[in-house]
């Protein structure tokens, strides 16, 4: 059997690539390891019709590829949890407090926070996201952990603790294990000016459910094969061969690899340069889990809380994903403690932590779900973690193609997210079609 293009992985990236390839006249086969499409977007439906998201949910103003795709698919964008009334809650061992500033901040900590933000603003403004390697201070800023940057900028202990808490809540790696350059580049590409701003990055969601974006794309494709994990990719200009774990070999003129970096490392890939493969395999993920609890109503509002929280507990953050549904993330720094517990204990402790945040009403959800994304073999993570030295370690070949071998996926964009998946998926399709037009392979 032969296709023009094989796409490996049916997440948002692979499906976006396949959709555009098919629209461009290519015969496309999508091979997906799981028995469902969507990858890191996944949803379940409650009996009352609410669609509950177990993976990616929200997007921001700069996520133009994703927003454009949603419009093309005829789906609807609505305000996300950012519009939820009430105030943020912070949970640390010595207190649970509600309000804009952490309770442990003094006036001089607020001044320190503002001066650190000003220092960060300068770094963000100095970065051209598409040309990281042209930055005169790349090496120093990439080697420098974000924690050390904050210390150099004069952050007080209270300010460091507040930033650490934000990063536990984001679950993309502690401030001590993040490259300052990568962090600042993410803000630059996302339209931010200094520290991560949820109002900019997370203010919208798809009303029909974010996984509906993937399901809608898959419904328009004619050859998506589920339960077909790929174990080997052989690339040659005379024709490529992709082999599934079951031993089936499928041939094509080009291959688009659309899997996260962990599963990509598990594949045998031949016919691609060592440099390209080394760069691909050098990336790493932050491991996180998602815990979701559905209630009949948003009871947190009774106490003036908006269900957005940052915590030093096993759960690092919560937010309201929709009416009455709480999402929570377990950050990399707590993942081992969470996974090492038996499921009943894990469940009970997660609800107890929610009760510590929002009161005993949190102990009796209608239903809960736990997704251990970090140890899921087909994800092996959550989002890319750019540790100190990783921007230079992955190097300028990041996200690049070596025709007829193409890559896409949120790992292949500087900032991850569903935007990264759609943006790189569509770009990979354009690159394949351009190359095919040159060689006359696709009419
Ligand atoms: C809990 C959680 C919350 C998130 N929240 C947000 C959010 O709110 N906003 C946001 O923008 N982003 C969020 N993200 C990130 C976002 O969901 C991902 O970046 C994006 O969906 C990744 O898409 P992708 O296609 O690149 O990769 P994936 O979705 O991981 O798709 C890759 C596909 O490849 C398949 N695969 C793997 N190995 C093989 C193999 N050997 N053979 C064949 N197929 C294989 C996988 O099964 C999967 O379907 C979140 C992620 C998680 C896990």
Tab-separated table of C-alpha atoms and ligand atoms in Angstrom:
chain	number	residue	atom	x	y	z
A	1	UNK	CA	0.000	0.000	0.000
A	2	UNK	CA	1.333	3.479	-0.829
A	3	UNK	CA	0.295	7.033	0.071
A	4	UNK	CA	1.761	10.372	-0.925
A	5	UNK	CA	2.316	11.265	2.720
A	6	UNK	CA	2.202	9.364	6.008
A	7	UNK	CA	1.466	11.426	9.103
A	8	UNK	CA	2.560	9.741	12.337
A	9	UNK	CA	0.388	10.871	15.253
A	10	UNK	CA	-3.217	12.130	15.275
A	11	UNK	CA	-2.925	14.956	17.787
A	12	UNK	CA	-3.749	18.528	16.788
A	13	UNK	CA	-0.453	18.801	14.889
A	14	UNK	CA	-0.787	15.619	12.847
A	15	UNK	CA	-4.460	16.254	12.094
A	16	UNK	CA	-3.819	19.884	11.069
A	17	UNK	CA	-1.046	18.702	8.756
A	18	UNK	CA	-3.164	15.884	7.310
A	19	UNK	CA	-6.153	18.181	6.761
A	20	UNK	CA	-4.117	20.718	4.796
A	21	UNK	CA	-2.280	18.006	2.879
A	22	UNK	CA	-5.561	16.417	1.830
A	23	UNK	CA	-6.931	19.836	0.856
A	24	UNK	CA	-3.773	20.324	-1.215
A	25	UNK	CA	-4.470	17.164	-3.195
A	26	UNK	CA	-2.220	14.657	-1.409
A	27	UNK	CA	-3.246	11.123	-0.489
A	28	UNK	CA	-2.661	10.990	3.265
A	29	UNK	CA	-2.527	8.139	5.737
A	30	UNK	CA	-2.526	9.024	9.450
A	31	UNK	CA	-1.149	6.409	11.841
A	32	UNK	CA	-2.166	6.834	15.476
A	33	UNK	CA	-0.985	4.697	18.397
A	34	UNK	CA	-4.025	5.182	20.613
A	35	UNK	CA	-7.544	4.018	19.929
A	36	UNK	CA	-8.681	7.645	19.721
A	37	UNK	CA	-7.547	10.837	17.999
A	38	UNK	CA	-6.601	14.077	19.754
A	39	UNK	CA	-3.502	13.123	21.737
A	40	UNK	CA	-3.183	15.687	24.492
A	41	UNK	CA	-6.685	16.988	23.867
A	42	UNK	CA	-9.248	14.556	25.194
A	43	UNK	CA	-12.785	14.957	26.462
A	44	UNK	CA	-15.535	12.990	28.151
A	45	UNK	CA	-19.202	13.897	28.446
A	46	UNK	CA	-21.250	14.096	31.639
A	47	UNK	CA	-24.855	12.819	31.553
A	48	UNK	CA	-25.996	16.467	31.707
A	49	UNK	CA	-24.142	17.186	28.434
A	50	UNK	CA	-21.147	19.104	29.831
A	51	UNK	CA	-17.991	18.145	27.932
A	52	UNK	CA	-15.108	17.784	30.366
A	53	UNK	CA	-11.553	18.366	29.150
A	54	UNK	CA	-8.833	16.024	30.417
A	55	UNK	CA	-6.029	17.673	28.402
A	56	UNK	CA	-5.474	21.061	26.728
A	57	UNK	CA	-8.234	23.619	27.194
A	58	UNK	CA	-7.477	27.311	26.832
A	59	UNK	CA	-5.745	29.613	24.344
A	60	UNK	CA	-4.763	33.269	24.125
A	61	UNK	CA	-4.745	36.269	21.823
A	62	UNK	CA	-1.449	35.420	20.102
A	63	UNK	CA	-2.579	31.884	19.232
A	64	UNK	CA	-3.558	32.995	15.755
A	65	UNK	CA	-3.124	29.646	13.958
A	66	UNK	CA	-5.362	27.881	16.451
A	67	UNK	CA	-7.934	30.688	16.463
A	68	UNK	CA	-7.974	30.684	12.653
A	69	UNK	CA	-8.448	26.919	12.511
A	70	UNK	CA	-11.326	27.064	15.001
A	71	UNK	CA	-13.044	29.635	12.774
A	72	UNK	CA	-12.485	27.472	9.662
A	73	UNK	CA	-14.039	24.493	11.437
A	74	UNK	CA	-17.106	26.550	12.352
A	75	UNK	CA	-16.532	26.176	16.101
A	76	UNK	CA	-17.111	28.872	18.701
A	77	UNK	CA	-14.676	30.721	20.944
A	78	UNK	CA	-15.891	31.922	24.333
A	79	UNK	CA	-14.146	33.591	27.278
A	80	UNK	CA	-12.240	31.152	29.481
A	81	UNK	CA	-11.890	31.008	33.276
A	82	UNK	CA	-10.065	34.340	33.102
A	83	UNK	CA	-13.527	35.946	33.034
A	84	UNK	CA	-14.646	34.063	36.190
A	85	UNK	CA	-15.663	36.530	38.930
A	86	UNK	CA	-13.798	36.514	42.248
A	87	UNK	CA	-10.194	36.387	43.387
A	88	UNK	CA	-7.259	33.993	43.233
A	89	UNK	CA	-6.465	31.692	46.196
A	90	UNK	CA	-2.923	30.838	47.384
A	91	UNK	CA	-2.296	27.724	49.448
A	92	UNK	CA	0.997	27.327	51.308
A	93	UNK	CA	1.650	25.222	54.428
A	94	UNK	CA	1.140	28.161	56.773
A	95	UNK	CA	-1.900	29.801	55.109
A	96	UNK	CA	-4.692	29.772	52.551
A	97	UNK	CA	-5.411	33.298	51.419
A	98	UNK	CA	-7.557	34.989	48.790
A	99	UNK	CA	-6.449	38.156	47.011
A	100	UNK	CA	-4.185	39.745	44.413
A	101	UNK	CA	-0.917	39.762	46.347
A	102	UNK	CA	0.428	36.850	48.448
A	103	UNK	CA	-0.261	37.378	52.159
A	104	UNK	CA	3.472	37.054	52.891
A	105	UNK	CA	4.296	40.130	50.741
A	106	UNK	CA	5.319	43.401	52.399
A	107	UNK	CA	5.469	46.760	50.619
A	108	UNK	CA	9.152	46.211	49.893
A	109	UNK	CA	8.328	42.813	48.331
A	110	UNK	CA	5.815	44.516	46.038
A	111	UNK	CA	8.530	47.022	45.064
A	112	UNK	CA	10.981	44.146	44.480
A	113	UNK	CA	8.391	42.322	42.334
A	114	UNK	CA	7.887	45.413	40.208
A	115	UNK	CA	11.621	45.953	39.669
A	116	UNK	CA	12.113	42.288	38.745
A	117	UNK	CA	9.280	42.629	36.218
A	118	UNK	CA	11.011	45.683	34.735
A	119	UNK	CA	14.277	43.718	34.371
A	120	UNK	CA	12.420	40.857	32.710
A	121	UNK	CA	10.631	43.259	30.402
A	122	UNK	CA	13.995	44.371	29.014
A	123	UNK	CA	15.035	40.793	28.268
A	124	UNK	CA	11.688	39.949	26.630
A	125	UNK	CA	11.906	43.076	24.457
A	126	UNK	CA	15.438	42.142	23.340
A	127	UNK	CA	14.351	38.775	21.896
A	128	UNK	CA	13.249	38.209	18.317
A	129	UNK	CA	11.480	34.825	18.759
A	130	UNK	CA	12.181	33.626	15.209
A	131	UNK	CA	15.893	34.450	15.473
A	132	UNK	CA	17.058	33.174	18.876
A	133	UNK	CA	20.544	32.402	17.622
A	134	UNK	CA	21.090	35.994	16.563
A	135	UNK	CA	20.678	37.190	20.160
A	136	UNK	CA	24.006	38.587	21.456
A	137	UNK	CA	23.455	37.264	24.989
A	138	UNK	CA	21.881	33.903	24.123
A	139	UNK	CA	24.527	31.727	25.782
A	140	UNK	CA	24.457	33.503	29.148
A	141	UNK	CA	20.663	33.812	29.266
A	142	UNK	CA	20.166	30.201	28.188
A	143	UNK	CA	22.568	28.888	30.851
A	144	UNK	CA	21.002	31.098	33.510
A	145	UNK	CA	18.092	29.509	35.402
A	146	UNK	CA	15.086	31.761	35.782
A	147	UNK	CA	15.576	31.518	39.555
A	148	UNK	CA	19.122	32.890	39.234
A	149	UNK	CA	17.865	35.632	36.919
A	150	UNK	CA	15.373	36.673	39.589
A	151	UNK	CA	18.076	36.630	42.280
A	152	UNK	CA	20.408	38.691	40.055
A	153	UNK	CA	17.569	41.170	39.496
A	154	UNK	CA	17.233	41.605	43.266
A	155	UNK	CA	14.177	39.475	44.016
A	156	UNK	CA	13.447	39.185	47.725
A	157	UNK	CA	12.847	35.723	49.229
A	158	UNK	CA	9.108	36.440	49.185
A	159	UNK	CA	9.205	37.352	45.488
A	160	UNK	CA	11.172	34.197	44.661
A	161	UNK	CA	8.572	32.169	46.507
A	162	UNK	CA	5.754	33.844	44.577
A	163	UNK	CA	7.418	33.094	41.215
A	164	UNK	CA	8.107	29.516	42.284
A	165	UNK	CA	4.445	29.152	43.152
A	166	UNK	CA	3.379	30.449	39.735
A	167	UNK	CA	5.660	27.913	38.076
A	168	UNK	CA	4.365	25.064	40.210
A	169	UNK	CA	0.917	26.118	39.055
A	170	UNK	CA	1.961	26.184	35.381
A	171	UNK	CA	3.588	22.744	35.848
A	172	UNK	CA	6.241	23.428	33.215
A	173	UNK	CA	9.208	23.085	35.579
A	174	UNK	CA	10.505	24.950	38.619
A	175	UNK	CA	12.149	28.370	38.222
A	176	UNK	CA	15.427	26.607	39.134
A	177	UNK	CA	15.090	24.311	36.118
A	178	UNK	CA	14.075	26.757	33.408
A	179	UNK	CA	16.248	28.580	30.918
A	180	UNK	CA	15.793	32.340	31.286
A	181	UNK	CA	16.150	32.697	27.519
A	182	UNK	CA	13.457	30.085	26.816
A	183	UNK	CA	11.133	31.645	29.360
A	184	UNK	CA	11.591	35.164	27.963
A	185	UNK	CA	11.279	33.916	24.378
A	186	UNK	CA	7.946	32.328	25.243
A	187	UNK	CA	6.659	35.633	26.554
A	188	UNK	CA	7.980	37.426	23.448
A	189	UNK	CA	6.236	35.075	21.034
A	190	UNK	CA	3.003	35.187	23.027
A	191	UNK	CA	2.643	38.929	22.950
A	192	UNK	CA	3.551	39.314	26.626
A	193	UNK	CA	5.929	41.936	27.934
A	194	UNK	CA	7.202	40.394	31.197
A	195	UNK	CA	6.052	37.504	33.440
A	196	UNK	CA	3.466	34.981	32.244
A	197	UNK	CA	0.089	36.645	31.986
A	198	UNK	CA	-2.979	34.389	31.947
A	199	UNK	CA	-5.172	37.201	30.645
A	200	UNK	CA	-2.996	37.217	27.506
A	201	UNK	CA	-2.285	33.476	27.183
A	202	UNK	CA	-5.396	31.732	28.467
A	203	UNK	CA	-8.412	33.967	27.886
A	204	UNK	CA	-10.414	31.851	25.393
A	205	UNK	CA	-11.700	28.336	24.949
A	206	UNK	CA	-13.739	26.437	22.380
A	207	UNK	CA	-17.338	26.243	23.581
A	208	UNK	CA	-17.929	22.840	21.945
A	209	UNK	CA	-14.873	21.451	23.828
A	210	UNK	CA	-11.246	21.748	22.824
A	211	UNK	CA	-11.063	18.077	21.825
A	212	UNK	CA	-13.884	18.778	19.349
A	213	UNK	CA	-11.284	20.618	17.238
A	214	UNK	CA	-9.385	17.341	16.781
A	215	UNK	CA	-12.511	15.236	16.338
A	216	UNK	CA	-13.857	17.584	13.658
A	217	UNK	CA	-10.617	17.475	11.682
A	218	UNK	CA	-10.409	13.676	11.933
A	219	UNK	CA	-14.003	13.333	10.693
A	220	UNK	CA	-12.971	15.048	7.470
A	221	UNK	CA	-10.068	12.679	6.757
A	222	UNK	CA	-10.501	9.428	4.878
A	223	UNK	CA	-7.588	7.333	6.197
A	224	UNK	CA	-6.925	7.666	9.930
A	225	UNK	CA	-5.790	4.362	11.406
A	226	UNK	CA	-6.166	4.020	15.163
A	227	UNK	CA	-4.299	1.533	17.379
A	228	UNK	CA	-1.408	1.638	14.887
A	229	UNK	CA	1.744	2.598	16.821
A	230	UNK	CA	4.729	3.245	14.588
A	231	UNK	CA	8.044	1.656	15.548
A	232	UNK	CA	10.253	2.404	12.533
A	233	UNK	CA	10.600	5.129	9.906
A	234	UNK	CA	12.948	4.712	6.968
A	235	UNK	CA	13.488	7.848	4.888
A	236	UNK	CA	14.868	7.937	1.355
A	237	UNK	CA	14.425	10.300	-1.564
A	238	UNK	CA	13.343	7.296	-3.606
A	239	UNK	CA	10.532	6.479	-1.155
A	240	UNK	CA	9.873	6.186	2.581
A	241	UNK	CA	8.671	3.197	4.596
A	242	UNK	CA	6.882	3.333	7.925
A	243	UNK	CA	6.509	0.165	9.980
A	244	UNK	CA	3.934	-0.313	12.711
A	245	UNK	CA	4.554	-2.349	15.852
A	246	UNK	CA	2.300	-5.003	14.354
A	247	UNK	CA	4.796	-5.312	11.478
A	248	UNK	CA	2.756	-3.670	8.726
A	249	UNK	CA	4.866	-1.603	6.319
A	250	UNK	CA	3.323	1.398	4.568
A	251	UNK	CA	5.141	3.324	1.874
A	252	UNK	CA	4.952	6.995	0.952
A	253	UNK	CA	6.883	9.775	-0.734
A	254	UNK	CA	7.126	11.762	2.513
A	255	UNK	CA	6.664	11.314	6.262
A	256	UNK	CA	5.413	13.908	8.746
A	257	UNK	CA	6.379	13.022	12.315
A	258	UNK	CA	3.793	14.528	14.675
A	259	UNK	CA	4.505	12.869	18.029
A	260	UNK	CA	5.933	14.344	21.259
A	261	UNK	CA	9.690	14.082	21.855
A	262	UNK	CA	9.461	11.081	24.235
A	263	UNK	CA	7.635	8.729	21.847
A	264	UNK	CA	9.837	10.064	19.007
A	265	UNK	CA	12.918	8.850	20.926
A	266	UNK	CA	11.399	5.363	21.125
A	267	UNK	CA	11.235	5.023	17.327
A	268	UNK	CA	13.946	3.762	15.046
A	269	UNK	CA	14.440	6.467	12.428
A	270	UNK	CA	16.879	5.895	9.603
A	271	UNK	CA	17.819	7.970	6.582
A	272	UNK	CA	17.759	11.235	8.561
A	273	UNK	CA	21.007	13.021	9.429
A	274	UNK	CA	22.543	12.466	12.871
A	275	UNK	CA	22.421	16.218	13.495
A	276	UNK	CA	18.686	16.399	12.846
A	277	UNK	CA	17.934	13.366	14.998
A	278	UNK	CA	20.179	14.540	17.835
A	279	UNK	CA	18.336	17.856	17.940
A	280	UNK	CA	14.938	16.103	17.876
A	281	UNK	CA	15.882	13.729	20.663
A	282	UNK	CA	17.510	16.384	22.830
A	283	UNK	CA	14.150	17.921	23.814
A	284	UNK	CA	12.460	16.971	27.055
A	285	UNK	CA	9.123	17.296	28.736
A	286	UNK	CA	7.870	18.375	32.123
A	287	UNK	CA	5.830	15.532	33.581
A	288	UNK	CA	2.433	16.476	34.943
A	289	UNK	CA	-0.926	14.950	35.788
A	290	UNK	CA	-4.372	16.446	35.467
A	291	UNK	CA	-7.117	15.935	38.016
A	292	UNK	CA	-10.649	17.076	37.183
A	293	UNK	CA	-13.671	17.208	39.484
A	294	UNK	CA	-17.208	17.945	38.272
A	295	UNK	CA	-19.793	19.488	40.606
A	296	UNK	CA	-23.389	20.478	40.073
A	297	UNK	CA	-22.575	24.175	40.451
A	298	UNK	CA	-19.641	26.599	40.925
A	299	UNK	CA	-19.873	26.655	44.734
A	300	UNK	CA	-16.514	28.472	45.072
A	301	UNK	CA	-18.249	31.692	44.055
A	302	UNK	CA	-20.112	31.678	47.400
A	303	UNK	CA	-16.822	32.666	49.085
A	304	UNK	CA	-15.731	35.266	46.499
A	305	UNK	CA	-13.196	32.837	45.006
A	306	UNK	CA	-12.713	32.422	41.256
A	307	UNK	CA	-11.405	28.815	41.627
A	308	UNK	CA	-8.030	29.939	40.279
A	309	UNK	CA	-5.406	28.835	42.756
A	310	UNK	CA	-1.687	28.339	43.180
A	311	UNK	CA	-0.513	25.840	45.739
A	312	UNK	CA	2.584	24.328	47.308
A	313	UNK	CA	0.626	21.083	47.804
A	314	UNK	CA	0.638	18.028	45.525
A	315	UNK	CA	-1.848	19.826	43.310
A	316	UNK	CA	-0.063	22.933	42.017
A	317	UNK	CA	-3.031	24.802	40.569
A	318	UNK	CA	-6.748	24.797	39.947
A	319	UNK	CA	-9.016	26.751	37.625
A	320	UNK	CA	-12.654	26.517	36.608
A	321	UNK	CA	-12.741	24.905	33.168
A	322	UNK	CA	-16.484	25.603	32.816
A	323	UNK	CA	-19.619	25.926	34.937
A	324	UNK	CA	-19.083	23.682	37.989
A	325	UNK	CA	-16.009	21.835	36.656
A	326	UNK	CA	-12.631	22.264	38.369
A	327	UNK	CA	-9.374	21.448	36.596
A	328	UNK	CA	-6.165	20.829	38.564
A	329	UNK	CA	-2.557	20.142	37.614
A	330	UNK	CA	0.029	18.112	39.500
A	331	UNK	CA	3.420	19.700	38.689
A	332	UNK	CA	6.637	17.823	37.811
A	333	UNK	CA	8.039	18.492	41.285
A	334	UNK	CA	5.087	16.606	42.858
A	335	UNK	CA	4.417	14.032	40.125
A	336	UNK	CA	6.360	11.168	41.757
A	337	UNK	CA	4.532	11.649	45.075
A	338	UNK	CA	1.189	11.618	43.253
A	339	UNK	CA	1.840	8.596	41.031
A	340	UNK	CA	3.471	6.591	43.820
A	341	UNK	CA	0.222	6.623	45.805
A	342	UNK	CA	-2.497	4.035	45.337
A	343	UNK	CA	-5.399	5.445	43.283
A	344	UNK	CA	-7.834	5.616	46.238
A	345	UNK	CA	-5.375	7.533	48.417
A	346	UNK	CA	-4.486	9.801	45.496
A	347	UNK	CA	-8.151	10.563	44.888
A	348	UNK	CA	-8.909	11.210	48.575
A	349	UNK	CA	-5.858	13.435	49.048
A	350	UNK	CA	-6.626	15.437	45.907
A	351	UNK	CA	-10.175	16.125	47.122
A	352	UNK	CA	-8.878	17.007	50.597
A	353	UNK	CA	-6.561	19.555	49.035
A	354	UNK	CA	-9.463	21.031	47.061
A	355	UNK	CA	-11.446	21.183	50.309
A	356	UNK	CA	-8.539	23.087	51.882
A	357	UNK	CA	-8.908	25.618	49.080
A	358	UNK	CA	-12.668	25.835	48.644
A	359	UNK	CA	-14.310	24.224	51.655
A	360	UNK	CA	-15.858	20.831	52.372
A	361	UNK	CA	-18.290	21.068	49.454
A	362	UNK	CA	-15.289	20.111	47.308
A	363	UNK	CA	-15.241	16.651	48.942
A	364	UNK	CA	-18.385	15.470	47.128
A	365	UNK	CA	-17.993	15.874	43.367
A	366	UNK	CA	-20.355	14.171	40.929
A	367	UNK	CA	-17.378	12.590	39.202
A	368	UNK	CA	-13.575	12.891	39.001
A	369	UNK	CA	-10.944	11.948	36.435
A	370	UNK	CA	-7.169	11.538	36.772
A	371	UNK	CA	-4.889	11.567	33.705
A	372	UNK	CA	-1.257	10.645	34.336
A	373	UNK	CA	0.118	12.343	31.221
A	374	UNK	CA	3.737	12.149	32.404
A	375	UNK	CA	3.825	8.367	32.367
A	376	UNK	CA	1.469	7.837	29.441
A	377	UNK	CA	3.631	6.007	26.875
A	378	UNK	CA	2.219	8.014	23.955
A	379	UNK	CA	2.915	11.396	25.539
A	380	UNK	CA	5.658	10.896	28.158
A	381	UNK	CA	5.140	14.353	29.537
A	382	UNK	CA	2.872	17.348	29.423
A	383	UNK	CA	4.648	20.236	27.686
A	384	UNK	CA	8.228	20.894	26.622
A	385	UNK	CA	10.520	21.800	29.503
A	386	UNK	CA	13.342	24.100	28.433
A	387	UNK	CA	15.958	23.676	31.139
A	388	UNK	CA	19.085	25.861	31.375
A	389	UNK	CA	21.178	25.180	28.264
A	390	UNK	CA	18.357	23.551	26.283
A	391	UNK	CA	17.811	26.274	23.672
A	392	UNK	CA	21.429	25.917	22.545
A	393	UNK	CA	21.357	22.140	23.181
A	394	UNK	CA	18.428	21.607	20.805
A	395	UNK	CA	20.002	24.171	18.508
A	396	UNK	CA	19.010	25.798	15.223
A	397	UNK	CA	17.641	22.555	13.763
A	398	UNK	CA	14.691	22.782	16.164
A	399	UNK	CA	11.447	22.401	14.211
A	400	UNK	CA	13.178	22.106	10.842
A	401	UNK	CA	12.457	19.605	8.076
A	402	UNK	CA	14.809	17.360	6.167
A	403	UNK	CA	12.675	16.457	3.124
A	404	UNK	CA	11.130	13.996	2.687
A	405	UNK	CA	11.186	13.882	6.523
A	406	UNK	CA	9.053	16.598	8.154
A	407	UNK	CA	8.318	17.354	11.801
A	408	UNK	CA	5.494	19.111	13.599
A	409	UNK	CA	3.947	19.188	17.047
A	410	UNK	CA	3.768	21.593	19.937
A	411	UNK	CA	7.337	20.621	20.901
A	412	UNK	CA	8.478	22.048	17.585
A	413	UNK	CA	7.300	25.575	18.388
A	414	UNK	CA	9.115	27.798	20.861
A	415	UNK	CA	6.204	27.929	23.269
A	416	UNK	CA	4.315	24.616	23.035
A	417	UNK	CA	0.540	24.899	23.513
A	418	UNK	CA	-2.219	23.855	21.136
A	419	UNK	CA	-1.116	26.843	19.075
A	420	UNK	CA	2.294	25.221	18.580
A	421	UNK	CA	0.660	22.016	17.380
A	422	UNK	CA	-1.620	23.719	14.846
A	423	UNK	CA	0.962	26.252	13.700
A	424	UNK	CA	3.681	23.669	13.044
A	425	UNK	CA	1.221	21.135	11.614
A	426	UNK	CA	-0.003	23.595	9.022
A	427	UNK	CA	3.544	24.736	8.288
A	428	UNK	CA	4.676	21.136	7.742
A	429	UNK	CA	1.827	20.600	5.272
A	430	UNK	CA	2.835	23.748	3.378
A	431	UNK	CA	6.450	22.539	3.239
A	432	UNK	CA	5.441	19.095	1.934
A	433	UNK	CA	3.145	20.570	-0.718
A	434	UNK	CA	5.791	23.065	-1.811
A	435	UNK	CA	8.371	20.320	-2.181
A	436	UNK	CA	5.859	18.089	-3.992
A	437	UNK	CA	5.025	20.903	-6.398
A	438	UNK	CA	8.722	21.255	-7.152
A	439	UNK	CA	9.119	17.556	-7.874
A	440	UNK	CA	5.684	17.161	-9.498
A	441	UNK	CA	4.565	14.477	-7.021
A	442	UNK	CA	1.184	15.965	-6.082
A	443	UNK	CA	-0.993	17.472	-8.776
B	1	LIG	C1	-3.075	18.211	31.005
B	1	LIG	C2	-2.735	19.110	29.875
B	1	LIG	C3	-3.214	20.397	29.858
B	1	LIG	C4	-2.885	21.266	28.817
B	1	LIG	N1	-3.438	22.505	28.781
B	1	LIG	C5	-3.275	23.270	27.681
B	1	LIG	C6	-4.031	24.455	27.522
B	1	LIG	O1	-4.884	24.781	28.349
B	1	LIG	N2	-3.797	25.196	26.403
B	1	LIG	C7	-2.928	24.817	25.432
B	1	LIG	O2	-2.787	25.520	24.428
B	1	LIG	N3	-2.214	23.676	25.567
B	1	LIG	C8	-2.396	22.895	26.650
B	1	LIG	N4	-1.737	21.707	26.747
B	1	LIG	C9	-0.793	21.344	25.701
B	1	LIG	C10	-1.516	20.907	24.434
B	1	LIG	O3	-2.584	20.071	24.758
B	1	LIG	C11	-0.511	20.192	23.562
B	1	LIG	O4	0.625	21.005	23.377
B	1	LIG	C12	-1.057	19.854	22.183
B	1	LIG	O5	-2.356	19.306	22.254
B	1	LIG	C13	-0.080	18.869	21.561
B	1	LIG	O6	-0.507	18.488	20.284
B	1	LIG	P1	0.471	17.608	19.386
B	1	LIG	O7	-0.311	17.174	18.221
B	1	LIG	O8	1.747	18.318	19.181
B	1	LIG	O9	0.868	16.345	20.299
B	1	LIG	P2	-0.089	15.246	20.912
B	1	LIG	O10	-1.418	15.805	21.220
B	1	LIG	O11	0.661	14.619	22.032
B	1	LIG	O12	-0.310	14.218	19.714
B	1	LIG	C14	0.646	13.282	19.358
B	1	LIG	C15	-0.058	12.028	18.904
B	1	LIG	O13	0.928	11.070	18.508
B	1	LIG	C16	0.512	9.789	18.967
B	1	LIG	N5	1.674	8.922	19.050
B	1	LIG	C17	2.663	8.907	19.977
B	1	LIG	N6	3.557	7.945	19.685
B	1	LIG	C18	3.128	7.339	18.544
B	1	LIG	C19	3.629	6.274	17.754
B	1	LIG	N7	4.751	5.618	18.077
B	1	LIG	N8	2.942	5.932	16.652
B	1	LIG	C20	1.796	6.586	16.287
B	1	LIG	N9	1.271	7.596	17.017
B	1	LIG	C21	1.943	7.974	18.135
B	1	LIG	C22	-0.139	10.084	20.313
B	1	LIG	O14	-0.973	9.040	20.721
B	1	LIG	C23	-0.874	11.377	20.019
B	1	LIG	O15	-2.191	11.153	19.575
B	1	LIG	C24	-2.035	20.822	27.777
B	1	LIG	C25	-1.547	19.525	27.786
B	1	LIG	C26	-1.895	18.665	28.804
B	1	LIG	C27	-1.377	17.264	28.801
